[in-house]
Coordinates of C-alpha atoms in Angstrom, one line a residue:
M1 CA 39.6 6.3 24.5
K2 CA 37.6 2.7 23.5
K3 CA 37.1 2.7 19.5
I4 CA 34.3 0.8 19.1
G5 CA 33.7 -0.8 15.6
I6 CA 30.4 -1.5 13.6
V7 CA 31.0 -3.2 10.6
S8 CA 28.3 -2.8 7.7
S9 CA 27.8 -2.0 4.1
F10 CA 27.2 1.9 4.6
D11 CA 26.2 2.6 1.2
V12 CA 22.8 4.6 0.4
R13 CA 21.8 2.1 -2.1
C14 CA 21.5 -0.5 1.1
G15 CA 18.9 0.1 3.1
N16 CA 20.7 -1.4 6.6
A17 CA 23.0 1.8 5.6
T18 CA 20.8 4.1 7.4
Y19 CA 20.5 1.6 10.7
S20 CA 24.1 1.6 11.1
K21 CA 25.1 4.7 10.6
A22 CA 22.5 6.0 13.1
L23 CA 23.9 3.8 15.7
V24 CA 27.4 4.9 14.5
D25 CA 26.2 8.5 15.4
G26 CA 24.6 7.2 18.6
I27 CA 27.5 6.3 20.4
P28 CA 28.2 7.9 23.6
A29 CA 31.0 10.6 24.1
G30 CA 33.7 9.1 26.0
Y31 CA 34.1 6.4 22.9
V32 CA 35.4 6.8 19.1
S33 CA 32.8 5.1 17.0
V34 CA 34.1 3.8 13.8
P35 CA 32.0 3.2 10.7
I36 CA 34.2 0.1 9.0
E37 CA 32.6 -0.3 5.3
V38 CA 31.9 -3.6 3.5
P39 CA 32.1 -2.1 -0.3
L40 CA 29.7 -3.5 -2.4
S41 CA 31.7 -4.7 -4.6
L42 CA 32.7 -8.2 -2.5
Q43 CA 29.3 -9.2 -2.9
E44 CA 30.0 -9.8 -6.6
S45 CA 33.5 -11.2 -6.1
H46 CA 35.4 -11.8 -3.0
D47 CA 39.1 -9.7 -3.4
S48 CA 42.3 -10.5 -1.0
I49 CA 42.9 -6.6 -0.4
S50 CA 39.4 -5.3 0.3
I51 CA 39.4 -7.9 2.9
A52 CA 42.8 -7.1 3.9
K53 CA 41.5 -3.4 4.7
V54 CA 37.8 -4.3 6.5
I55 CA 40.4 -6.6 8.8
E56 CA 42.7 -3.7 9.7
K57 CA 40.4 -1.6 10.6
V58 CA 38.4 -4.3 12.9
C59 CA 42.0 -5.0 14.6
A60 CA 42.4 -1.1 15.4
C61 CA 39.4 -1.1 17.4
D62 CA 38.6 -2.4 21.1
A63 CA 35.5 -3.8 20.3
V64 CA 33.5 -4.5 17.0
N65 CA 29.7 -5.1 16.2
I66 CA 28.6 -7.0 12.9
Q67 CA 25.3 -6.3 11.2
L68 CA 24.6 -9.4 10.0
E69 CA 22.7 -9.5 6.7
L70 CA 24.7 -12.2 4.9
A71 CA 24.4 -11.3 1.2
L72 CA 26.7 -8.5 2.5
Y73 CA 29.4 -10.1 2.5
G74 CA 30.1 -12.0 -0.1
P75 CA 28.5 -13.7 -3.4
T76 CA 27.8 -16.8 -2.2
P77 CA 26.7 -17.9 1.3
A78 CA 29.8 -19.9 1.6
K79 CA 31.9 -17.2 1.1
S80 CA 30.2 -14.7 3.1
A81 CA 30.1 -17.3 6.3
K82 CA 34.0 -17.7 5.8
F83 CA 34.7 -13.6 6.0
L84 CA 32.1 -13.3 8.5
Q85 CA 34.6 -16.0 10.0
Q86 CA 38.1 -13.5 9.7
I87 CA 36.4 -10.9 11.2
I88 CA 35.0 -12.4 14.1
N89 CA 38.4 -14.4 14.3
N90 CA 40.5 -10.9 14.2
A91 CA 37.9 -8.7 17.0
Q92 CA 38.8 -8.0 20.5
K93 CA 35.3 -8.3 21.4
I94 CA 32.8 -9.3 19.1
S95 CA 28.7 -8.6 19.3
I96 CA 26.8 -9.7 16.0
T97 CA 23.3 -8.1 15.0
M98 CA 21.1 -10.9 13.4
H99 CA 18.6 -8.8 11.0
R100 CA 17.9 -12.6 10.1
V101 CA 17.7 -16.2 11.3
E102 CA 17.2 -18.8 9.1
E103 CA 14.9 -21.6 10.3
K104 CA 16.6 -25.0 9.8
P105 CA 15.2 -26.3 5.8
Q106 CA 12.7 -29.6 5.8
D107 CA 14.1 -33.2 5.1
L108 CA 14.7 -32.6 1.1
L109 CA 12.1 -35.4 -0.1
K110 CA 9.6 -34.7 2.4
M111 CA 9.2 -31.6 0.6
S112 CA 10.0 -33.2 -2.5
Y113 CA 7.1 -35.2 -1.9
K114 CA 4.7 -32.5 -1.1
A115 CA 6.0 -30.5 -3.9
Q116 CA 4.7 -33.5 -6.2
K117 CA 1.1 -34.0 -4.7
N118 CA 0.6 -30.0 -5.1
G119 CA 1.9 -29.1 -8.3
G120 CA 3.4 -32.6 -10.0
F121 CA 6.8 -32.3 -11.8
K122 CA 7.7 -28.9 -12.3
R123 CA 6.8 -27.7 -8.7
I124 CA 9.1 -30.6 -7.4
I125 CA 12.2 -29.2 -9.0
K126 CA 11.1 -25.5 -8.1
T127 CA 10.9 -26.9 -4.9
F128 CA 13.8 -28.9 -5.0
M129 CA 16.4 -26.4 -6.4
S130 CA 14.8 -23.6 -3.4
A131 CA 15.5 -26.1 -0.8
L132 CA 18.8 -26.6 -2.0
V133 CA 19.4 -23.0 -2.2
Y134 CA 17.9 -22.3 1.6
R135 CA 19.9 -25.3 2.8
E136 CA 23.1 -23.4 1.9
I137 CA 22.2 -20.5 3.4
F138 CA 21.1 -22.3 7.1
S139 CA 24.4 -24.1 6.9
A140 CA 26.7 -20.8 6.4
Y141 CA 24.2 -19.0 9.5
K142 CA 24.7 -22.2 11.4
K143 CA 28.8 -21.7 11.0
I144 CA 28.6 -18.6 11.8
I145 CA 26.6 -19.0 14.9
R146 CA 28.2 -21.5 16.2
F147 CA 32.1 -20.3 15.4
A148 CA 31.0 -16.6 16.7
N149 CA 29.6 -18.3 20.3
S150 CA 33.1 -20.1 20.5
R151 CA 34.4 -16.8 20.5
Q152 CA 32.6 -15.5 23.0
A153 CA 30.4 -13.5 20.8
T154 CA 27.1 -11.9 22.0
F155 CA 23.9 -11.6 19.7
I156 CA 21.4 -9.6 19.4
V157 CA 18.3 -10.1 17.6
H158 CA 15.4 -8.1 17.1
T159 CA 12.6 -10.7 17.9
Y160 CA 12.2 -13.6 20.5
R161 CA 11.2 -16.1 18.0
E162 CA 15.0 -15.3 16.5
E163 CA 16.3 -15.8 20.1
E164 CA 14.4 -19.8 20.2
R165 CA 16.4 -20.5 16.2
I166 CA 20.1 -19.1 17.6
K167 CA 19.4 -21.3 20.4
K168 CA 18.3 -24.2 19.0
I169 CA 21.4 -24.0 16.4
C170 CA 23.7 -23.2 19.6
P171 CA 22.1 -23.9 23.2
T172 CA 25.0 -22.0 24.8
A173 CA 25.0 -18.9 23.0
K174 CA 24.4 -15.5 24.8
I175 CA 21.3 -13.5 23.5
L176 CA 20.1 -10.1 23.6
V177 CA 16.7 -9.0 22.0
H178 CA 15.7 -5.3 21.3
P179 CA 13.3 -4.1 18.5
I180 CA 14.8 -2.0 15.8
V181 CA 14.4 1.7 17.3
W182 CA 15.8 5.0 15.4
P183 CA 16.5 8.2 17.1
L184 CA 13.9 10.9 16.9
T185 CA 16.4 13.4 16.1
M186 CA 16.8 12.1 11.8
Q187 CA 14.9 14.1 10.8
K188 CA 16.8 17.3 10.3
D189 CA 14.2 19.1 7.7
T190 CA 11.0 19.2 9.4
A191 CA 9.5 21.3 6.4
V192 CA 5.7 20.3 5.9
I193 CA 4.7 18.7 2.9
N194 CA 1.1 19.8 1.6
L195 CA 0.3 16.5 0.0
K196 CA -3.2 17.1 -0.3
E197 CA -1.9 19.1 -3.8
K198 CA -0.9 16.0 -5.1
F199 CA -4.4 14.9 -5.4
A200 CA -7.7 15.2 -7.1
K201 CA -9.8 14.4 -4.2
D202 CA -9.4 15.9 -0.4
L203 CA -9.2 11.8 0.5
P204 CA -7.5 10.4 3.9
I205 CA -3.4 9.8 3.0
I206 CA -2.0 6.2 3.2
G207 CA 1.5 5.9 3.1
L208 CA 3.3 3.0 1.6
F209 CA 7.5 3.2 2.7
G210 CA 10.9 1.3 0.6
F211 CA 12.1 -0.4 -1.7
I212 CA 9.7 -2.1 -4.0
S213 CA 9.6 -5.6 -4.2
A214 CA 7.3 -8.6 -4.6
Y215 CA 7.0 -9.2 -1.2
K216 CA 6.4 -5.6 0.1
N217 CA 2.6 -6.4 -1.8
F218 CA 1.8 -2.8 -2.7
E219 CA -0.2 -3.3 -5.3
Q220 CA -3.1 -4.8 -3.1
V221 CA -3.7 -1.4 -1.3
I222 CA -3.2 0.4 -4.8
R223 CA -5.6 -1.3 -5.9
V224 CA -8.3 -1.2 -3.2
A225 CA -7.9 3.1 -3.2
D226 CA -10.6 4.1 -5.0
V227 CA -12.7 1.4 -4.1
A228 CA -12.3 2.3 -0.6
G229 CA -12.3 6.0 -0.4
F230 CA -8.2 6.8 -0.2
N231 CA -5.7 8.6 -1.6
V232 CA -1.8 6.4 -1.4
L233 CA 1.5 8.1 -1.4
L234 CA 4.4 5.2 -2.5
A235 CA 7.8 6.6 -1.7
G236 CA 10.6 4.5 -2.7
G237 CA 12.0 2.6 -5.9
T238 CA 13.2 -0.3 -7.3
H239 CA 16.5 -1.9 -4.8
P240 CA 19.8 -0.9 -6.8
K241 CA 20.7 -4.5 -6.3
A242 CA 17.6 -6.1 -7.8
Y243 CA 18.0 -7.8 -11.3
G244 CA 17.2 -5.3 -14.1
Y245 CA 17.6 -2.0 -12.4
G246 CA 18.6 1.2 -14.1
S247 CA 16.8 -0.9 -17.2
P248 CA 12.7 -1.4 -18.4
D249 CA 11.3 -5.0 -17.3
N250 CA 7.8 -5.5 -17.3
S251 CA 8.3 -8.8 -14.9
S252 CA 9.6 -6.4 -12.5
S253 CA 7.6 -5.3 -9.8
S254 CA 7.8 -1.8 -10.5
Y255 CA 6.8 -1.8 -13.5
K256 CA 3.5 -3.9 -12.1
V257 CA 3.2 -1.3 -9.3
S258 CA 3.3 1.2 -12.1
D259 CA 0.9 -0.3 -14.3
I260 CA -1.9 -0.4 -11.2
T261 CA -1.0 3.2 -10.8
F262 CA -1.8 4.2 -14.3
N263 CA -5.5 4.2 -14.2
K264 CA -5.2 5.8 -10.8
L265 CA -3.3 9.1 -11.9
D266 CA -5.7 11.3 -9.3
S267 CA -5.1 9.1 -6.9
C268 CA -2.0 7.6 -6.3
Y269 CA 1.1 9.5 -6.5
I270 CA 4.5 8.2 -6.3
Y271 CA 7.7 9.7 -5.4
T272 CA 10.8 7.6 -6.5
A273 CA 13.8 7.3 -4.5
P274 CA 13.3 9.9 -1.9
D275 CA 16.4 11.0 0.3
D276 CA 16.1 10.2 4.5
D277 CA 14.8 13.8 5.0
T278 CA 11.8 13.5 2.1
L279 CA 10.5 9.5 3.6
Y280 CA 10.8 11.0 7.4
N281 CA 8.3 14.4 6.4
F282 CA 6.0 12.4 3.8
M283 CA 6.1 9.1 6.8
A284 CA 4.8 12.1 9.3
A285 CA 2.5 14.2 7.2
V286 CA 0.2 11.0 5.9
D287 CA -2.8 10.2 7.6
L288 CA -2.5 6.6 7.6
V289 CA 1.3 4.2 7.2
V290 CA 0.5 0.4 5.4
V291 CA 3.4 -2.1 6.0
P292 CA 1.1 -5.0 4.4
Y293 CA 4.4 -7.0 3.4
L294 CA 3.6 -10.8 2.5
E295 CA 5.0 -13.8 4.9
T296 CA 8.8 -14.2 4.4
G297 CA 9.9 -15.0 7.8
Q298 CA 11.0 -11.7 8.2
S299 CA 13.2 -10.8 11.1
G300 CA 11.8 -7.0 11.9
S301 CA 12.0 -3.4 9.7
G302 CA 13.2 -0.9 9.8
I303 CA 10.4 1.2 7.5
A304 CA 7.9 -1.0 10.5
S305 CA 10.0 0.4 13.3
L306 CA 10.2 4.1 11.4
A307 CA 6.3 3.9 11.1
V308 CA 5.7 3.2 14.4
Q309 CA 7.9 6.4 15.7
Y310 CA 6.8 8.6 12.7
G311 CA 3.9 7.7 11.5
K312 CA 0.6 9.3 12.6
R313 CA -1.1 5.7 12.5
V314 CA 0.1 2.7 11.0
I315 CA -1.4 -0.8 10.5
F316 CA -0.3 -4.4 9.5
S317 CA -0.7 -7.3 7.7
D318 CA -1.2 -10.5 9.5
T319 CA 1.8 -11.6 9.0
C320 CA 5.2 -13.3 11.6
L321 CA 6.5 -9.8 11.1
A322 CA 3.4 -8.0 13.0
T323 CA 2.9 -10.8 15.4
E324 CA 7.0 -10.3 16.6
L325 CA 6.9 -6.9 17.2
I326 CA 3.4 -6.4 18.6
P327 CA 4.9 -7.4 22.6
F328 CA 7.3 -4.4 21.7
L329 CA 4.5 -2.0 21.5
N330 CA 2.3 0.2 24.0
K331 CA -0.9 -1.1 22.2
R332 CA -2.2 -4.0 19.6
P333 CA -2.2 -2.0 16.3
F334 CA -4.8 -3.2 13.8
L335 CA -4.2 -5.9 11.3
F336 CA -5.4 -6.8 7.8
D337 CA -5.3 -10.5 5.9
V338 CA -3.7 -10.3 2.9
S339 CA -6.0 -12.3 0.6
S340 CA -8.8 -10.1 1.9
D341 CA -8.9 -6.7 0.0
A342 CA -12.1 -6.2 2.4
S343 CA -10.1 -6.6 5.4
L344 CA -7.2 -4.5 4.4
I345 CA -10.3 -1.7 4.2
Y346 CA -11.9 -2.4 7.3
A347 CA -8.2 -2.0 8.8
V348 CA -8.3 1.1 6.9
R349 CA -11.1 2.9 8.2
D350 CA -10.8 1.3 11.9
S351 CA -7.4 3.2 12.1
L352 CA -8.2 6.0 10.7
K353 CA -11.6 6.0 13.2
F354 CA -10.1 4.9 16.5
N355 CA -6.5 5.6 16.7
Q356 CA -5.5 9.2 17.7
E357 CA -2.5 10.5 15.9
R358 CA 0.8 9.3 17.7
E359 CA -0.8 6.8 19.9
L360 CA 0.7 3.8 18.7
S361 CA 4.3 3.7 20.3
F362 CA 7.3 1.6 21.7
A363 CA 6.7 0.4 25.4
Q364 CA 9.6 0.2 27.2
H365 CA 12.4 0.8 24.3
N366 CA 13.7 3.5 22.8
F367 CA 17.0 4.2 21.4
K368 CA 19.3 5.0 24.5
T369 CA 18.0 1.4 25.4
N370 CA 19.1 0.3 22.0
I371 CA 22.3 1.8 22.1
D372 CA 22.7 0.6 26.3
T373 CA 22.2 -2.8 24.4
Y374 CA 24.9 -2.8 22.0
L375 CA 27.5 -1.3 24.4
L376 CA 26.3 -4.2 27.1
S377 CA 27.1 -6.9 24.5
L378 CA 30.1 -5.7 23.8
G379 CA 31.4 -5.8 27.7
I380 CA 31.1 -1.8 27.9
E381 CA 28.9 0.0 30.4
A382 CA 26.2 2.1 29.5
N383 CA 26.8 5.8 30.9
S384 CA 23.7 6.6 32.9

């Protein structure tokens, strides 16, 4: 039987691990699926023994898919690119799932000039340093994409925007577009959770899910809970790779969320670091999932797709994440402006009033079409 390898972190502390495991488990009978784990230690420093073990497993497979989040493969963009080139070069057949494709940065002089007009010298320094980092990241992505294309790799992306970005870098690249879609069999423990007992008042329950960070914008939802007349469940915690993890830090996003919540204990409930089943059960139990992320150029979101598949209702902030996801859905969800608390409140009210439970779904994509896309990317004919 053909051996299909999935290269990823597979560590529970990594958000990509659950998705990678679902892919490994989803490879159909008739093939041997092999998880090829990239040790977390390689994110801090490269060592030849760990890299050699990964390459050995890659060589033993007939076809390999790489789950590409650049930071998983090295301490710097350049080292990540070098390691990924080794994997690509040793694979018999290769496809790469690009969870993000960076856009080409603006000209440094132009960015600095804009920064000077808007914020003076300090803003120039901050902008210049950020620009240097982004240039390194983009350079690494460009190097990987062009090298992979020269080895006849197929790319899988989650949005049409990412397809366009790859085409700008490499016009001849072969690209398949498929949103992140999960199996509907992931929820092993389907015990009904009585969330209402967690709150003082019997009000609609809004759910926030995932690791806590500034761009997730959870604070806005918690801040308006009392005014809007709803309770909030936050199922998540600090990412283990975040700076200051495990230490009290009053500048962290988790601290800021806790600080807001502390005065709203009757209407807010935090469940830290839920396991997968608990997260799915919470997501199915709340009246509405809110995905309130700020604009970061994010391609796809595992949490957003889970909310569509497992949640009763879901609303999104009006960002490119939602804009790129909507073409794959059966209808347009309610959106809100992150600059307007009132917009958020009205979106919540409209969804609760006008959306039936489980009304939103993926229109033409499911987990089988997802797996079929992976097999197709590796030149393997999917079973009917």
